[in-house]
JSON list of C-alpha atoms in Angstrom, two decimals:
[
{"chain": "Y", "resi": 1, "resn": "MET", "atom": "CA", "xyz": [-16.61, 38.52, 2.21]},
{"chain": "Y", "resi": 2, "resn": "ALA", "atom": "CA", "xyz": [-17.41, 35.60, -0.15]},
{"chain": "Y", "resi": 3, "resn": "ASP", "atom": "CA", "xyz": [-14.77, 33.20, 1.57]},
{"chain": "Y", "resi": 4, "resn": "ALA", "atom": "CA", "xyz": [-15.99, 33.54, 5.27]},
{"chain": "Y", "resi": 5, "resn": "ALA", "atom": "CA", "xyz": [-14.57, 31.13, 7.75]},
{"chain": "Y", "resi": 6, "resn": "PRO", "atom": "CA", "xyz": [-17.00, 28.49, 8.59]},
{"chain": "Y", "resi": 7, "resn": "THR", "atom": "CA", "xyz": [-18.98, 28.99, 11.56]},
{"chain": "Y", "resi": 8, "resn": "ALA", "atom": "CA", "xyz": [-19.33, 26.44, 14.45]},
{"chain": "Y", "resi": 9, "resn": "ALA", "atom": "CA", "xyz": [-22.86, 25.60, 13.17]},
{"chain": "Y", "resi": 10, "resn": "THR", "atom": "CA", "xyz": [-21.61, 24.29, 9.79]},
{"chain": "Y", "resi": 11, "resn": "ASP", "atom": "CA", "xyz": [-17.87, 23.33, 10.86]},
{"chain": "Y", "resi": 12, "resn": "VAL", "atom": "CA", "xyz": [-17.14, 22.02, 7.30]},
{"chain": "Y", "resi": 13, "resn": "PRO", "atom": "CA", "xyz": [-15.66, 24.30, 4.83]},
{"chain": "Y", "resi": 14, "resn": "SER", "atom": "CA", "xyz": [-16.98, 24.03, 1.36]},
{"chain": "Y", "resi": 15, "resn": "ASN", "atom": "CA", "xyz": [-13.73, 22.32, -0.04]},
{"chain": "Y", "resi": 16, "resn": "ARG", "atom": "CA", "xyz": [-13.86, 19.50, 2.68]},
{"chain": "Y", "resi": 17, "resn": "PRO", "atom": "CA", "xyz": [-15.96, 16.45, 2.04]},
{"chain": "Y", "resi": 18, "resn": "THR", "atom": "CA", "xyz": [-18.91, 15.40, 4.07]},
{"chain": "Y", "resi": 19, "resn": "ARG", "atom": "CA", "xyz": [-18.35, 13.12, 7.05]},
{"chain": "Y", "resi": 20, "resn": "GLY", "atom": "CA", "xyz": [-19.80, 10.11, 5.28]},
{"chain": "Y", "resi": 21, "resn": "HIS", "atom": "CA", "xyz": [-17.57, 10.66, 2.31]},
{"chain": "Y", "resi": 22, "resn": "ALA", "atom": "CA", "xyz": [-14.43, 11.21, 4.37]},
{"chain": "Y", "resi": 23, "resn": "LEU", "atom": "CA", "xyz": [-15.19, 7.86, 6.15]},
{"chain": "Y", "resi": 24, "resn": "TRP", "atom": "CA", "xyz": [-15.68, 6.32, 2.83]},
{"chain": "Y", "resi": 25, "resn": "VAL", "atom": "CA", "xyz": [-12.28, 7.53, 1.56]},
{"chain": "Y", "resi": 26, "resn": "LEU", "atom": "CA", "xyz": [-10.77, 6.40, 4.68]},
{"chain": "Y", "resi": 27, "resn": "GLY", "atom": "CA", "xyz": [-12.20, 2.91, 4.40]},
{"chain": "Y", "resi": 28, "resn": "LEU", "atom": "CA", "xyz": [-10.90, 2.71, 0.91]},
{"chain": "Y", "resi": 29, "resn": "LEU", "atom": "CA", "xyz": [-7.59, 3.83, 1.51]},
{"chain": "Y", "resi": 30, "resn": "THR", "atom": "CA", "xyz": [-7.20, 1.45, 4.59]},
{"chain": "Y", "resi": 31, "resn": "ALA", "atom": "CA", "xyz": [-8.50, -1.51, 2.58]},
{"chain": "Y", "resi": 32, "resn": "ALA", "atom": "CA", "xyz": [-5.72, -0.76, -0.05]},
{"chain": "Y", "resi": 33, "resn": "TYR", "atom": "CA", "xyz": [-3.29, -0.62, 2.70]},
{"chain": "Y", "resi": 34, "resn": "ILE", "atom": "CA", "xyz": [-4.42, -4.10, 4.02]},
{"chain": "Y", "resi": 35, "resn": "VAL", "atom": "CA", "xyz": [-3.78, -5.46, 0.51]},
{"chain": "Y", "resi": 36, "resn": "ASN", "atom": "CA", "xyz": [-0.63, -3.67, 0.43]},
{"chain": "Y", "resi": 37, "resn": "PHE", "atom": "CA", "xyz": [0.58, -5.63, 3.59]},
{"chain": "Y", "resi": 38, "resn": "LEU", "atom": "CA", "xyz": [-1.12, -8.71, 2.75]},
{"chain": "Y", "resi": 39, "resn": "ASP", "atom": "CA", "xyz": [0.73, -9.02, -0.69]},
{"chain": "Y", "resi": 40, "resn": "ARG", "atom": "CA", "xyz": [4.08, -8.62, 1.25]},
{"chain": "Y", "resi": 41, "resn": "GLN", "atom": "CA", "xyz": [3.45, -11.69, 3.41]},
{"chain": "Y", "resi": 42, "resn": "LEU", "atom": "CA", "xyz": [2.57, -14.18, 1.06]},
{"chain": "Y", "resi": 43, "resn": "LEU", "atom": "CA", "xyz": [6.10, -15.25, -0.24]},
{"chain": "Y", "resi": 44, "resn": "ALA", "atom": "CA", "xyz": [7.47, -15.29, 3.14]},
{"chain": "Y", "resi": 45, "resn": "ILE", "atom": "CA", "xyz": [4.68, -17.86, 4.17]},
{"chain": "Y", "resi": 46, "resn": "VAL", "atom": "CA", "xyz": [5.23, -20.03, 1.18]},
{"chain": "Y", "resi": 47, "resn": "ALA", "atom": "CA", "xyz": [9.13, -19.65, 0.83]},
{"chain": "Y", "resi": 48, "resn": "ARG", "atom": "CA", "xyz": [9.94, -23.38, 1.86]},
{"chain": "Y", "resi": 49, "resn": "ASP", "atom": "CA", "xyz": [7.54, -24.58, -0.94]},
{"chain": "Y", "resi": 50, "resn": "VAL", "atom": "CA", "xyz": [8.75, -22.04, -3.44]},
{"chain": "Y", "resi": 51, "resn": "LYS", "atom": "CA", "xyz": [12.47, -22.73, -2.67]},
{"chain": "Y", "resi": 52, "resn": "ALA", "atom": "CA", "xyz": [11.75, -26.49, -3.25]},
{"chain": "Y", "resi": 53, "resn": "GLU", "atom": "CA", "xyz": [9.59, -25.99, -6.31]},
{"chain": "Y", "resi": 54, "resn": "LEU", "atom": "CA", "xyz": [12.22, -23.59, -8.08]},
{"chain": "Y", "resi": 55, "resn": "SER", "atom": "CA", "xyz": [15.17, -25.42, -6.67]},
{"chain": "Y", "resi": 56, "resn": "LEU", "atom": "CA", "xyz": [16.33, -22.09, -5.11]},
{"chain": "Y", "resi": 57, "resn": "SER", "atom": "CA", "xyz": [19.49, -21.89, -3.09]},
{"chain": "Y", "resi": 58, "resn": "ASP", "atom": "CA", "xyz": [19.32, -20.06, 0.57]},
{"chain": "Y", "resi": 59, "resn": "THR", "atom": "CA", "xyz": [21.03, -17.12, -0.92]},
{"chain": "Y", "resi": 60, "resn": "GLN", "atom": "CA", "xyz": [18.42, -17.00, -3.87]},
{"chain": "Y", "resi": 61, "resn": "LEU", "atom": "CA", "xyz": [15.41, -17.13, -1.35]},
{"chain": "Y", "resi": 62, "resn": "ALA", "atom": "CA", "xyz": [17.10, -14.49, 0.94]},
{"chain": "Y", "resi": 63, "resn": "ILE", "atom": "CA", "xyz": [17.27, -12.06, -2.12]},
{"chain": "Y", "resi": 64, "resn": "LEU", "atom": "CA", "xyz": [13.70, -12.59, -3.12]},
{"chain": "Y", "resi": 65, "resn": "LEU", "atom": "CA", "xyz": [12.38, -12.07, 0.48]},
{"chain": "Y", "resi": 66, "resn": "GLY", "atom": "CA", "xyz": [14.73, -9.01, 1.27]},
{"chain": "Y", "resi": 67, "resn": "PRO", "atom": "CA", "xyz": [16.56, -6.90, -1.22]},
{"chain": "Y", "resi": 68, "resn": "ALA", "atom": "CA", "xyz": [14.53, -7.73, -4.43]},
{"chain": "Y", "resi": 69, "resn": "PHE", "atom": "CA", "xyz": [11.47, -6.09, -2.81]},
{"chain": "Y", "resi": 70, "resn": "VAL", "atom": "CA", "xyz": [13.03, -3.57, -0.33]},
{"chain": "Y", "resi": 71, "resn": "VAL", "atom": "CA", "xyz": [15.61, -1.92, -2.46]},
{"chain": "Y", "resi": 72, "resn": "CYS", "atom": "CA", "xyz": [12.94, -1.20, -5.30]},
{"chain": "Y", "resi": 73, "resn": "PHE", "atom": "CA", "xyz": [10.39, -0.21, -2.66]},
{"chain": "Y", "resi": 74, "resn": "THR", "atom": "CA", "xyz": [12.56, 2.22, -0.88]},
{"chain": "Y", "resi": 75, "resn": "LEU", "atom": "CA", "xyz": [14.02, 3.96, -3.89]},
{"chain": "Y", "resi": 76, "resn": "ALA", "atom": "CA", "xyz": [10.57, 4.15, -5.79]},
{"chain": "Y", "resi": 77, "resn": "SER", "atom": "CA", "xyz": [9.08, 5.55, -2.65]},
{"chain": "Y", "resi": 78, "resn": "PHE", "atom": "CA", "xyz": [10.84, 8.93, -3.18]},
{"chain": "Y", "resi": 79, "resn": "VAL", "atom": "CA", "xyz": [10.00, 9.06, -6.82]},
{"chain": "Y", "resi": 80, "resn": "LEU", "atom": "CA", "xyz": [6.42, 8.18, -6.48]},
{"chain": "Y", "resi": 81, "resn": "ALA", "atom": "CA", "xyz": [5.85, 10.35, -3.60]},
{"chain": "Y", "resi": 82, "resn": "ARG", "atom": "CA", "xyz": [7.35, 13.14, -5.50]},
{"chain": "Y", "resi": 83, "resn": "ILE", "atom": "CA", "xyz": [4.89, 12.49, -8.33]},
{"chain": "Y", "resi": 84, "resn": "ALA", "atom": "CA", "xyz": [1.95, 12.26, -6.17]},
{"chain": "Y", "resi": 85, "resn": "ASP", "atom": "CA", "xyz": [2.86, 15.65, -4.78]},
{"chain": "Y", "resi": 86, "resn": "ARG", "atom": "CA", "xyz": [2.94, 17.11, -8.21]},
{"chain": "Y", "resi": 87, "resn": "GLY", "atom": "CA", "xyz": [0.28, 15.06, -10.00]},
{"chain": "Y", "resi": 88, "resn": "SER", "atom": "CA", "xyz": [-3.01, 13.17, -9.05]},
{"chain": "Y", "resi": 89, "resn": "ARG", "atom": "CA", "xyz": [-2.51, 11.18, -5.89]},
{"chain": "Y", "resi": 90, "resn": "LYS", "atom": "CA", "xyz": [-5.50, 9.15, -6.66]},
{"chain": "Y", "resi": 91, "resn": "TRP", "atom": "CA", "xyz": [-4.26, 7.99, -9.94]},
{"chain": "Y", "resi": 92, "resn": "VAL", "atom": "CA", "xyz": [-0.62, 7.20, -8.54]},
{"chain": "Y", "resi": 93, "resn": "LEU", "atom": "CA", "xyz": [-2.41, 4.99, -5.85]},
{"chain": "Y", "resi": 94, "resn": "THR", "atom": "CA", "xyz": [-4.75, 3.57, -8.35]},
{"chain": "Y", "resi": 95, "resn": "ILE", "atom": "CA", "xyz": [-1.99, 2.64, -10.72]},
{"chain": "Y", "resi": 96, "resn": "GLY", "atom": "CA", "xyz": [0.33, 1.45, -7.86]},
{"chain": "Y", "resi": 97, "resn": "LEU", "atom": "CA", "xyz": [-2.57, -0.78, -6.46]},
{"chain": "Y", "resi": 98, "resn": "ALA", "atom": "CA", "xyz": [-3.06, -2.40, -10.13]},
{"chain": "Y", "resi": 99, "resn": "ALA", "atom": "CA", "xyz": [0.63, -2.83, -10.56]},
{"chain": "Y", "resi": 100, "resn": "TRP", "atom": "CA", "xyz": [1.43, -4.36, -7.18]},
{"chain": "Y", "resi": 101, "resn": "SER", "atom": "CA", "xyz": [-1.57, -6.83, -7.66]},
{"chain": "Y", "resi": 102, "resn": "LEU", "atom": "CA", "xyz": [-0.71, -7.80, -11.15]},
{"chain": "Y", "resi": 103, "resn": "PHE", "atom": "CA", "xyz": [2.86, -8.45, -10.20]},
{"chain": "Y", "resi": 104, "resn": "THR", "atom": "CA", "xyz": [1.98, -10.26, -6.98]},
{"chain": "Y", "resi": 105, "resn": "ALA", "atom": "CA", "xyz": [-0.12, -12.65, -9.27]},
{"chain": "Y", "resi": 106, "resn": "GLY", "atom": "CA", "xyz": [2.96, -12.69, -11.50]},
{"chain": "Y", "resi": 107, "resn": "CYS", "atom": "CA", "xyz": [4.94, -14.38, -8.60]},
{"chain": "Y", "resi": 108, "resn": "GLY", "atom": "CA", "xyz": [2.60, -17.02, -8.41]},
{"chain": "Y", "resi": 109, "resn": "VAL", "atom": "CA", "xyz": [3.19, -18.07, -11.93]},
{"chain": "Y", "resi": 110, "resn": "ALA", "atom": "CA", "xyz": [7.07, -17.40, -12.14]},
{"chain": "Y", "resi": 111, "resn": "SER", "atom": "CA", "xyz": [9.01, -20.39, -12.99]},
{"chain": "Y", "resi": 112, "resn": "SER", "atom": "CA", "xyz": [12.47, -19.44, -12.38]},
{"chain": "Y", "resi": 113, "resn": "PHE", "atom": "CA", "xyz": [14.57, -17.27, -9.98]},
{"chain": "Y", "resi": 114, "resn": "ALA", "atom": "CA", "xyz": [15.09, -14.52, -12.40]},
{"chain": "Y", "resi": 115, "resn": "GLN", "atom": "CA", "xyz": [11.35, -14.37, -13.20]},
{"chain": "Y", "resi": 116, "resn": "LEU", "atom": "CA", "xyz": [10.35, -14.42, -9.61]},
{"chain": "Y", "resi": 117, "resn": "ALA", "atom": "CA", "xyz": [13.09, -11.73, -8.79]},
{"chain": "Y", "resi": 118, "resn": "CYS", "atom": "CA", "xyz": [11.83, -9.42, -11.48]},
{"chain": "Y", "resi": 119, "resn": "MET", "atom": "CA", "xyz": [8.28, -9.80, -10.14]},
{"chain": "Y", "resi": 120, "resn": "ARG", "atom": "CA", "xyz": [9.44, -9.01, -6.69]},
{"chain": "Y", "resi": 121, "resn": "PHE", "atom": "CA", "xyz": [11.16, -5.84, -8.02]},
{"chain": "Y", "resi": 122, "resn": "ALA", "atom": "CA", "xyz": [8.00, -4.81, -9.48]},
{"chain": "Y", "resi": 123, "resn": "VAL", "atom": "CA", "xyz": [5.86, -5.41, -6.53]},
{"chain": "Y", "resi": 124, "resn": "GLY", "atom": "CA", "xyz": [8.11, -3.27, -4.52]},
{"chain": "Y", "resi": 125, "resn": "ILE", "atom": "CA", "xyz": [7.65, -0.45, -7.19]},
{"chain": "Y", "resi": 126, "resn": "GLY", "atom": "CA", "xyz": [3.98, -0.87, -7.01]},
{"chain": "Y", "resi": 127, "resn": "GLU", "atom": "CA", "xyz": [3.60, -0.96, -3.36]},
{"chain": "Y", "resi": 128, "resn": "ALA", "atom": "CA", "xyz": [5.96, 2.03, -3.04]},
{"chain": "Y", "resi": 129, "resn": "ALA", "atom": "CA", "xyz": [2.82, 4.00, -4.56]},
{"chain": "Y", "resi": 130, "resn": "GLY", "atom": "CA", "xyz": [0.66, 3.01, -1.58]},
{"chain": "Y", "resi": 131, "resn": "ALA", "atom": "CA", "xyz": [1.31, 5.02, 1.54]},
{"chain": "Y", "resi": 132, "resn": "PRO", "atom": "CA", "xyz": [2.64, 8.24, 0.46]},
{"chain": "Y", "resi": 133, "resn": "PRO", "atom": "CA", "xyz": [-0.53, 9.46, -1.86]},
{"chain": "Y", "resi": 134, "resn": "SER", "atom": "CA", "xyz": [-2.89, 7.65, 1.00]},
{"chain": "Y", "resi": 135, "resn": "GLN", "atom": "CA", "xyz": [-1.58, 9.85, 3.86]},
{"chain": "Y", "resi": 136, "resn": "SER", "atom": "CA", "xyz": [-1.73, 13.02, 1.67]},
{"chain": "Y", "resi": 137, "resn": "MET", "atom": "CA", "xyz": [-5.37, 12.25, 0.76]},
{"chain": "Y", "resi": 138, "resn": "ILE", "atom": "CA", "xyz": [-6.14, 11.74, 4.40]},
{"chain": "Y", "resi": 139, "resn": "ALA", "atom": "CA", "xyz": [-4.61, 15.15, 5.26]},
{"chain": "Y", "resi": 140, "resn": "ASP", "atom": "CA", "xyz": [-6.73, 16.66, 2.58]},
{"chain": "Y", "resi": 141, "resn": "THR", "atom": "CA", "xyz": [-9.93, 14.76, 3.67]},
{"chain": "Y", "resi": 142, "resn": "PHE", "atom": "CA", "xyz": [-9.83, 15.27, 7.21]},
{"chain": "Y", "resi": 143, "resn": "ARG", "atom": "CA", "xyz": [-9.78, 18.50, 9.48]},
{"chain": "Y", "resi": 144, "resn": "PRO", "atom": "CA", "xyz": [-6.49, 18.93, 11.60]},
{"chain": "Y", "resi": 145, "resn": "GLU", "atom": "CA", "xyz": [-8.03, 17.79, 14.74]},
{"chain": "Y", "resi": 146, "resn": "GLN", "atom": "CA", "xyz": [-9.29, 14.64, 12.96]},
{"chain": "Y", "resi": 147, "resn": "ARG", "atom": "CA", "xyz": [-6.19, 13.65, 11.21]},
{"chain": "Y", "resi": 148, "resn": "ALA", "atom": "CA", "xyz": [-4.36, 11.79, 14.13]},
{"chain": "Y", "resi": 149, "resn": "ARG", "atom": "CA", "xyz": [-7.46, 9.53, 14.33]},
{"chain": "Y", "resi": 150, "resn": "ALA", "atom": "CA", "xyz": [-7.79, 8.91, 10.75]},
{"chain": "Y", "resi": 151, "resn": "MET", "atom": "CA", "xyz": [-4.24, 8.04, 10.38]},
{"chain": "Y", "resi": 152, "resn": "SER", "atom": "CA", "xyz": [-4.45, 5.66, 13.27]},
{"chain": "Y", "resi": 153, "resn": "VAL", "atom": "CA", "xyz": [-7.24, 3.78, 11.58]},
{"chain": "Y", "resi": 154, "resn": "PHE", "atom": "CA", "xyz": [-5.14, 3.77, 8.19]},
{"chain": "Y", "resi": 155, "resn": "GLY", "atom": "CA", "xyz": [-2.25, 2.53, 10.23]},
{"chain": "Y", "resi": 156, "resn": "LEU", "atom": "CA", "xyz": [-4.24, -0.56, 11.44]},
{"chain": "Y", "resi": 157, "resn": "GLY", "atom": "CA", "xyz": [-3.93, -1.75, 7.53]},
{"chain": "Y", "resi": 158, "resn": "ILE", "atom": "CA", "xyz": [-0.67, -2.86, 8.42]},
{"chain": "Y", "resi": 159, "resn": "TYR", "atom": "CA", "xyz": [-1.64, -5.23, 11.13]},
{"chain": "Y", "resi": 160, "resn": "PHE", "atom": "CA", "xyz": [-4.72, -6.61, 9.46]},
{"chain": "Y", "resi": 161, "resn": "GLY", "atom": "CA", "xyz": [-2.71, -6.97, 6.28]},
{"chain": "Y", "resi": 162, "resn": "THR", "atom": "CA", "xyz": [-0.10, -8.95, 8.03]},
{"chain": "Y", "resi": 163, "resn": "ALA", "atom": "CA", "xyz": [-2.64, -11.21, 9.89]},
{"chain": "Y", "resi": 164, "resn": "LEU", "atom": "CA", "xyz": [-4.60, -11.80, 6.74]},
{"chain": "Y", "resi": 165, "resn": "GLY", "atom": "CA", "xyz": [-1.51, -12.51, 4.71]},
{"chain": "Y", "resi": 166, "resn": "ALA", "atom": "CA", "xyz": [-0.34, -15.00, 7.27]},
{"chain": "Y", "resi": 167, "resn": "ALA", "atom": "CA", "xyz": [-3.67, -16.67, 7.41]},
{"chain": "Y", "resi": 168, "resn": "GLY", "atom": "CA", "xyz": [-3.89, -16.63, 3.58]},
{"chain": "Y", "resi": 169, "resn": "GLY", "atom": "CA", "xyz": [-0.44, -17.77, 2.98]},
{"chain": "Y", "resi": 170, "resn": "GLY", "atom": "CA", "xyz": [-1.07, -20.82, 5.46]},
{"chain": "Y", "resi": 171, "resn": "LEU", "atom": "CA", "xyz": [-4.06, -21.81, 3.45]},
{"chain": "Y", "resi": 172, "resn": "ILE", "atom": "CA", "xyz": [-2.31, -21.51, 0.15]},
{"chain": "Y", "resi": 173, "resn": "ALA", "atom": "CA", "xyz": [0.79, -23.44, 1.56]},
{"chain": "Y", "resi": 174, "resn": "ASP", "atom": "CA", "xyz": [-1.83, -26.28, 2.68]}
]
């Protein structure tokens, strides 16, 4: 009986991280999720200035704010979730975070509609690597009775990221 079930005293199987490590993982994943949503808000906040600077039409601006991001994000989510299921979720998330951050910065230096559209496509692909591996890592890290609370904390990243993006975008616009 080498693999006996954990007792009430230990309550943590050997393959689960300690409470401190689990909270650290949740904190890092939530921080990445906050950045994910922060990045999404910036272009919308400074859209009027970008439209004027690049001489964009209303249609071009609408494409940048909607389909240029959403289509790539949606399609890439299926592919990247599958890759995360079969490979290293940690690396899918790490590479996605680096990519979406790099391409968000690329949006800031784009000088034409085509360049900005390409950057928005790339941001969508990078951000698609965020939530699926994170949710899976949370499921691996927390016991079943703790997962709902952990997922709720993770989900707060949407609201904090949106608020910080709006505030940061306002500062950038000023």
